[in-house]
XYZ file of C-alpha atoms in Angstrom:
225
model
C 17.878 59.642 8.332
C 14.727 59.924 10.523
C 11.721 57.885 9.579
C 9.332 60.430 7.930
C 6.250 58.855 9.511
C 7.766 59.040 13.008
C 8.829 62.643 12.429
C 5.315 63.590 11.345
C 3.851 61.929 14.414
C 6.297 63.844 16.598
C 5.385 67.169 15.056
C 1.626 66.634 15.387
C 1.307 67.008 19.193
C 3.665 69.987 19.095
C 1.621 71.798 16.450
C -1.490 71.459 18.636
C 0.457 72.137 21.859
C -0.721 68.844 23.340
C 2.374 68.808 25.528
C 0.982 71.815 27.414
C -1.782 69.590 28.798
C 0.635 67.839 31.185
C -0.560 68.574 34.711
C -3.681 70.441 33.497
C -7.169 69.505 34.711
C -9.941 69.434 32.094
C -13.691 69.855 32.290
C -15.973 67.024 31.185
C -15.996 68.676 27.748
C -12.199 68.689 27.528
C -11.639 72.391 28.257
C -8.600 73.286 30.398
C -9.643 74.633 33.795
C -8.395 77.974 35.157
C -8.051 78.021 38.943
C -9.585 80.964 40.854
C -7.639 84.168 41.396
C -8.513 86.092 44.556
C -5.375 88.166 45.073
C -4.814 91.927 44.974
C -6.373 93.781 42.067
C -4.086 95.398 39.495
C -3.668 99.160 39.475
C -3.211 99.315 35.721
C -3.269 97.132 32.610
C -0.379 96.800 30.179
C -0.838 95.366 26.699
C 1.228 92.370 25.637
C 2.516 94.413 22.712
C 3.838 97.045 25.116
C 5.551 94.405 27.249
C 7.251 93.020 24.163
C 8.378 96.509 23.193
C 10.199 97.171 26.438
C 13.947 96.917 26.531
C 15.209 94.223 28.908
C 16.836 96.838 31.128
C 13.466 98.560 31.582
C 11.639 95.400 32.615
C 10.749 95.136 36.279
C 8.562 92.876 38.361
C 5.733 95.358 38.869
C 3.599 94.621 41.910
C 0.480 96.330 40.576
C 0.623 95.622 36.830
C -1.491 93.178 34.839
C -0.730 92.044 31.282
C -3.706 92.097 28.920
C -4.466 90.837 25.399
C -7.235 93.190 24.296
C -5.436 93.558 20.985
C -5.641 92.309 17.429
C -5.035 88.553 17.534
C -1.925 88.672 15.368
C -0.134 90.647 18.069
C -0.162 87.704 20.477
C -0.440 84.672 18.160
C 3.229 84.098 18.961
C 2.176 82.985 22.466
C 0.501 79.961 20.890
C 3.154 79.332 18.259
C 6.082 79.463 20.727
C 4.457 79.020 24.149
C 7.713 78.391 26.000
C 9.151 81.828 25.171
C 6.691 84.227 26.776
C 5.891 83.140 30.366
C 9.077 84.839 31.659
C 7.985 88.126 30.070
C 4.427 87.818 31.386
C 5.896 86.961 34.770
C 7.350 90.449 34.948
C 3.811 91.570 35.778
C 2.083 90.697 39.025
C -0.641 88.921 37.050
C -1.809 88.291 33.506
C -5.112 87.912 31.730
C -5.690 85.034 29.340
C -5.438 85.725 25.575
C -8.512 87.421 24.117
C -8.777 85.433 20.903
C -11.608 86.804 18.789
C -15.065 85.270 18.710
C -16.699 87.095 15.827
C -20.376 86.359 15.293
C -19.758 85.321 11.682
C -17.040 82.830 12.591
C -17.922 79.136 12.194
C -18.625 77.568 15.578
C -15.603 75.188 15.448
C -13.305 78.200 15.043
C -14.892 79.938 18.021
C -14.540 76.785 20.114
C -10.892 76.494 19.068
C -10.184 80.083 20.126
C -11.789 79.513 23.530
C -9.804 76.309 23.967
C -6.515 78.008 23.075
C -7.140 80.804 25.538
C -7.943 78.374 28.356
C -4.985 76.132 27.620
C -2.456 78.952 27.624
C -3.948 80.346 30.820
C -3.885 76.966 32.568
C -0.335 76.387 31.326
C 0.799 79.745 32.698
C -0.820 78.921 36.032
C 0.968 75.588 36.049
C 4.234 77.527 35.698
C 3.372 79.685 38.695
C 1.914 82.831 37.099
C -1.124 84.584 38.561
C -3.784 84.230 35.860
C -7.170 85.926 35.505
C -9.501 84.522 32.802
C -10.810 86.811 30.088
C -14.443 86.376 29.073
C -14.922 85.445 25.416
C -18.349 85.005 23.886
C -20.339 86.032 20.821
C -24.004 85.068 20.427
C -26.005 83.079 23.001
C -25.153 79.924 21.043
C -21.559 80.319 22.240
C -22.380 80.271 25.954
C -22.289 76.463 26.078
C -18.520 76.478 25.623
C -17.547 80.129 26.165
C -17.725 79.919 29.973
C -16.436 76.358 30.312
C -13.280 76.118 32.423
C -13.670 79.547 34.054
C -13.750 79.376 37.875
C -16.751 80.362 39.959
C -16.644 82.978 42.743
C -13.416 84.471 41.456
C -12.045 87.399 39.442
C -12.764 87.636 35.717
C -11.934 90.238 33.069
C -13.638 91.713 30.039
C -13.344 94.671 27.679
C -15.657 97.224 26.107
C -13.063 98.416 23.588
C -14.484 98.229 20.076
C -17.978 97.402 21.341
C -19.507 100.707 22.396
C -19.799 102.078 18.855
C -22.168 99.351 17.651
C -25.731 98.869 18.914
C -25.866 95.117 18.249
C -22.441 94.595 19.805
C -23.519 96.428 22.951
C -26.604 94.246 23.283
C -24.585 91.063 22.810
C -22.066 92.283 25.399
C -24.785 92.979 27.968
C -26.556 89.675 27.351
C -23.328 87.705 27.620
C -22.259 89.533 30.758
C -25.581 88.843 32.452
C -25.223 85.150 31.591
C -21.608 85.017 32.787
C -22.590 86.585 36.108
C -25.473 84.156 36.521
C -23.342 81.097 35.746
C -20.016 82.065 37.335
C -21.118 84.320 40.230
C -17.842 86.284 40.106
C -16.569 88.229 43.094
C -14.743 90.796 40.943
C -14.988 91.955 37.332
C -12.131 93.876 35.710
C -13.376 95.975 32.777
C -10.852 97.314 30.281
C -12.458 100.317 28.593
C -15.259 102.746 29.273
C -18.296 101.669 31.307
C -21.070 100.023 29.323
C -24.068 102.404 29.163
C -27.308 101.234 30.742
C -25.714 98.216 32.374
C -25.930 97.639 36.113
C -24.006 94.951 37.967
C -25.603 93.004 40.821
C -24.872 94.126 44.353
C -21.918 92.397 45.951
C -19.727 92.310 42.844
C -16.647 94.525 42.791
C -16.235 96.175 39.382
C -13.050 98.033 38.468
C -12.548 99.904 35.193
C -9.235 100.520 33.432
C -8.714 103.202 30.806
C -7.143 101.909 27.576
C -3.569 103.037 27.067
C -2.245 104.709 23.946
C -0.711 101.491 22.580
C -3.987 99.579 22.442
C -5.211 98.811 18.953
C -8.995 98.898 18.863
C -10.238 95.437 17.978
C -13.427 96.019 16.020
C -15.603 93.162 17.154
C -19.119 92.093 17.890
C -18.502 90.112 21.039
């Protein structure tokens, strides 16, 4: 019969996915680093829930498709709980965004930090397996900027969403403020925006901005990011 203490110690790194850190470079704050993506831009975005709903016979390696996670968190929590199962499915797309775990303004800061960390780790892990990964911006209030942009590459392609933001005045202001800060800190070459353009927001010259219309399977995530 296994020693219960040894068994508990074995389960602990698995429950926190510490084994995914093998081969991953971290920032000085311990955040997994996403390497830059500068390849072709996707023609359309496909939600993780839609990918999971496809029959195996209908799955193809699309050359212009990008998997996204602009969904309610429960729809992709399985990627964290069973990380080894989903890279092959994500690999059916030409590229994938990192998980868009929620950063609600009323969440305690440790929870927000944890959600940023999980997103970075899964993205870095997928890159380590050979997938093309584009980081998704996650932030809430200005207090989150210290960790929200850690581990995201400079002079690269990043992604964001306006879904669930446009209907709320405060959410729009937080989105604009965070985007301005992200551009200042990261100096991205390209920004992929899932959703309608943000009103009264201009991007600096020299940045390529491409918008993607939400598909019918996207659940609107009511948020204040």
